[in-house]
Amino acid sequence: MTILIIEDEKKLVEILKKALRGERYAFDIAYDGEEGFQKALTGNYGLIILDLSLPKKDGMDVCKELRARMIHTPIIMLTARGVIENRVNGLDVGADDYLLKPFSLDELFARIRAVLRRRKVTEIPLFNIADLVVDGKRHQVTRASKALSLTPKEYRLLDTLIRNKGQAITRKQLIEEAWGPHFVETNNELNVHIRYLRRKIDSDRDEPLIQTIRGVGYALREA
Ligand code: CA
């Protein structure tokens, strides 16, 4: 697992590098918010240590935009600003924890371990059925190792089906997941999007995974 450090204070970066090496963590460094954001977008990191005040892109924006792009890598925010609202905001925009500067390295490692432990319990990033794989962390779908490009709606539908694989999911449930609880179908939207999804997932297959359950909805099942 590699930790990404996004921090512009060179002195602190040197201290962190030494400490992480001592604890046998691999790491990568970005010295401004934009570079850090681009690196984090790859989804290749097990954890991100993110400073709040950074050149080019504020830590708060980095965090918010990563979560909006479905990058769910755990984030520990570092903040020198002693204002309590900032800390609360950090958690609001999707950080997992925060540390007030100056902090002790013991404290930092305790937080890293706690965040990783917590994530292991709650996170189920990979779902698969037959040779279809949905990687929730990276928001990627592959069938027979070939990447498929899904629209956000198609992804939500597939995600719901695969999280409940084998079970019949009602039309109502699927519509709620993909369009929200207040959506009222006017043009057979669900059928239309399921048809698109089938074209991507099941085209040219003798045994389709998406099955219509009459009078109920759909299920993802191996024939
Ligand atoms: Ca800074």
Coordinates of C-alpha atoms and ligand atoms in Angstrom, one line a residue:
M1 CA 0.0 0.0 0.0
T2 CA 1.3 3.4 -0.9
I3 CA 0.5 6.6 1.0
L4 CA 0.2 9.9 -0.9
I5 CA 1.3 13.0 1.0
I6 CA 0.0 16.3 -0.3
E7 CA 1.9 18.9 1.6
D8 CA 3.8 22.1 0.6
E9 CA 5.8 22.5 3.8
K10 CA 9.1 21.0 2.7
K11 CA 10.4 20.6 6.3
L12 CA 7.3 18.7 7.4
V13 CA 7.5 16.5 4.2
E14 CA 11.0 15.5 5.2
I15 CA 9.9 14.5 8.7
L16 CA 7.0 12.5 7.3
K17 CA 9.2 10.8 4.7
K18 CA 11.6 9.7 7.4
A19 CA 8.8 8.5 9.7
L20 CA 6.9 6.6 7.0
R21 CA 10.1 4.9 5.9
G22 CA 10.7 3.9 9.5
E23 CA 7.3 2.3 9.7
R24 CA 7.8 0.6 6.3
Y25 CA 5.1 2.4 4.4
A26 CA 5.7 3.2 0.7
F27 CA 4.8 6.8 -0.2
D28 CA 4.6 9.4 -2.9
I29 CA 4.7 13.1 -2.5
A30 CA 2.9 16.1 -4.1
Y31 CA 3.9 19.6 -3.2
D32 CA 0.7 21.4 -4.3
G33 CA -3.0 20.8 -4.5
E34 CA -3.3 20.4 -8.2
E35 CA -0.5 17.8 -8.5
G36 CA -1.9 16.0 -5.5
F37 CA -5.3 15.9 -7.0
Q38 CA -4.1 14.5 -10.3
K39 CA -2.1 11.8 -8.5
A40 CA -5.0 10.9 -6.3
L41 CA -7.3 10.6 -9.3
T42 CA -5.4 7.5 -10.4
G43 CA -6.9 5.7 -7.4
N44 CA -3.5 4.0 -6.8
Y45 CA -3.1 5.0 -3.2
G46 CA -4.2 3.2 0.0
L47 CA -4.4 6.5 2.0
I48 CA -3.9 10.2 1.5
I49 CA -2.4 12.6 4.0
L50 CA -3.8 16.0 2.8
D51 CA -2.8 19.4 4.1
L52 CA -5.6 21.9 4.2
S53 CA -3.8 25.0 3.0
L54 CA -2.0 24.3 -0.3
P55 CA -0.9 26.3 -3.3
K56 CA -2.9 25.9 -6.6
K57 CA -5.8 24.0 -5.0
D58 CA -7.0 24.1 -1.4
G59 CA -7.0 20.8 0.5
M60 CA -10.8 21.2 1.1
D61 CA -11.4 21.4 -2.7
V62 CA -9.0 18.5 -3.4
C63 CA -11.0 16.4 -1.0
K64 CA -14.4 17.5 -2.2
E65 CA -13.5 17.0 -5.9
L66 CA -12.0 13.6 -5.3
R67 CA -15.2 12.4 -3.6
A68 CA -17.3 13.9 -6.4
R69 CA -15.2 11.8 -8.9
M70 CA -15.9 8.7 -6.8
I71 CA -12.4 8.4 -5.5
H72 CA -12.9 6.9 -2.0
T73 CA -9.3 6.6 -0.8
P74 CA -9.2 7.3 2.9
I75 CA -8.1 10.9 3.6
I76 CA -6.5 12.3 6.8
M77 CA -6.5 16.0 6.7
L78 CA -3.8 18.1 8.3
T79 CA -4.7 21.6 9.5
A80 CA -2.8 24.4 11.0
R81 CA -5.9 26.6 11.2
G82 CA -7.2 26.2 14.7
V83 CA -10.7 27.1 13.8
I84 CA -13.1 24.3 14.8
E85 CA -15.3 24.9 11.7
N86 CA -12.5 24.0 9.4
R87 CA -12.2 20.6 11.1
V88 CA -15.9 20.0 10.9
N89 CA -15.9 21.1 7.2
G90 CA -13.1 18.7 6.5
L91 CA -15.2 15.7 7.6
D92 CA -18.2 17.2 5.8
V93 CA -16.4 17.1 2.4
G94 CA -15.4 13.5 2.9
A95 CA -12.2 13.4 4.9
D96 CA -12.0 10.4 7.2
D97 CA -10.1 12.1 10.0
Y98 CA -8.1 15.2 10.7
L99 CA -5.0 16.2 12.7
L100 CA -4.2 19.6 14.1
K101 CA -0.6 20.9 13.5
P102 CA 1.7 20.4 15.2
F103 CA 1.0 16.7 15.9
S104 CA 3.2 13.9 17.1
L105 CA 4.2 11.2 14.8
D106 CA 2.8 8.6 17.2
E107 CA -0.5 10.4 16.9
L108 CA -0.3 10.3 13.1
F109 CA 0.4 6.6 12.9
A110 CA -2.3 5.9 15.4
R111 CA -4.8 7.7 13.1
I112 CA -3.4 6.0 10.0
R113 CA -4.0 2.6 11.6
A114 CA -7.4 3.5 12.9
V115 CA -8.6 4.9 9.5
L116 CA -7.3 1.8 7.6
R117 CA -8.9 -0.5 10.2
R118 CA -12.2 1.3 9.9
R119 CA -12.2 1.2 6.1
K120 CA -11.4 -2.5 6.0
V121 CA -14.6 -3.2 7.9
T122 CA -16.9 -1.0 5.9
E123 CA -15.4 -1.1 2.4
I124 CA -16.3 -3.8 -0.1
P125 CA -14.7 -2.5 -3.2
L126 CA -14.9 -5.4 -5.5
F127 CA -18.0 -7.3 -6.7
N128 CA -18.0 -10.0 -9.3
I129 CA -20.3 -12.4 -11.0
A130 CA -18.9 -14.8 -13.6
D131 CA -16.3 -12.7 -15.4
L132 CA -18.0 -9.4 -14.7
V133 CA -16.2 -7.3 -12.1
V134 CA -17.3 -4.0 -10.6
D135 CA -14.6 -2.1 -8.8
G136 CA -16.4 0.4 -6.6
K137 CA -13.3 2.1 -5.5
R138 CA -12.2 3.0 -9.0
H139 CA -15.6 3.1 -10.5
Q140 CA -14.6 0.6 -13.2
V141 CA -16.4 -2.2 -14.8
T142 CA -14.8 -5.1 -16.7
R143 CA -16.2 -8.2 -18.4
A144 CA -13.7 -10.9 -19.3
S145 CA -10.9 -8.3 -18.4
K146 CA -12.2 -5.9 -21.0
A147 CA -13.1 -2.4 -19.6
L148 CA -16.7 -1.3 -20.3
S149 CA -17.7 2.3 -20.3
L150 CA -21.0 2.9 -18.5
T151 CA -23.0 6.1 -18.0
P152 CA -23.6 7.1 -14.4
K153 CA -27.2 5.7 -14.5
E154 CA -26.0 2.4 -16.0
Y155 CA -23.4 2.2 -13.3
R156 CA -25.9 2.8 -10.5
L157 CA -28.2 0.1 -11.9
L158 CA -25.4 -2.4 -12.3
D159 CA -24.0 -1.5 -8.9
T160 CA -27.3 -2.2 -7.2
L161 CA -27.8 -5.4 -9.1
I162 CA -24.4 -6.8 -8.3
R163 CA -24.5 -5.8 -4.6
N164 CA -27.6 -8.0 -4.5
K165 CA -26.5 -10.6 -7.0
G166 CA -28.7 -13.6 -7.2
Q167 CA -31.7 -11.8 -5.8
A168 CA -34.6 -10.2 -7.7
I169 CA -34.6 -6.4 -7.3
T170 CA -37.9 -4.6 -7.8
R171 CA -38.3 -2.0 -10.4
K172 CA -39.1 0.5 -7.7
Q173 CA -35.8 -0.2 -5.9
L174 CA -33.8 0.2 -9.1
I175 CA -35.5 3.4 -10.0
E176 CA -34.9 4.8 -6.5
E177 CA -31.2 3.9 -6.6
A178 CA -30.5 5.3 -10.1
W179 CA -32.9 8.3 -10.2
G180 CA -33.7 9.0 -6.6
P181 CA -36.8 8.5 -4.4
H182 CA -39.0 11.2 -6.0
F183 CA -38.6 10.2 -9.6
V184 CA -41.7 9.2 -11.5
E185 CA -41.2 7.2 -14.7
T186 CA -42.8 8.8 -17.8
N187 CA -41.0 7.1 -20.7
N188 CA -40.1 3.7 -19.5
E189 CA -36.7 5.0 -18.5
L190 CA -35.8 1.9 -16.5
N191 CA -36.4 -0.5 -19.4
V192 CA -34.5 1.8 -21.7
H193 CA -31.4 2.0 -19.5
I194 CA -31.5 -1.7 -18.7
R195 CA -31.5 -2.3 -22.5
Y196 CA -28.4 -0.1 -22.8
L197 CA -26.7 -1.9 -19.9
R198 CA -27.5 -5.3 -21.5
R199 CA -26.0 -4.2 -24.7
K200 CA -22.7 -3.4 -22.9
I201 CA -22.6 -6.3 -20.4
D202 CA -24.4 -9.1 -22.2
S203 CA -24.0 -8.5 -25.9
D204 CA -22.8 -11.6 -27.8
R205 CA -23.2 -13.8 -24.8
D206 CA -25.0 -17.1 -24.8
E207 CA -25.8 -16.8 -21.1
P208 CA -26.8 -13.3 -20.2
L209 CA -26.3 -12.1 -16.6
I210 CA -29.1 -9.6 -16.4
Q211 CA -32.4 -11.4 -16.2
T212 CA -35.9 -10.1 -16.3
I213 CA -38.0 -11.3 -13.4
R214 CA -41.6 -11.1 -14.6
G215 CA -43.8 -8.9 -12.5
V216 CA -41.0 -7.9 -10.2
G217 CA -37.9 -6.4 -11.8
Y218 CA -34.5 -7.7 -12.6
A219 CA -31.7 -9.9 -11.2
L220 CA -28.1 -10.4 -11.9
R221 CA -27.7 -14.2 -12.1
E222 CA -25.5 -16.8 -13.7
A223 CA -27.7 -19.0 -15.8
Ligands
CA1 CA 0.4 24.1 3.8

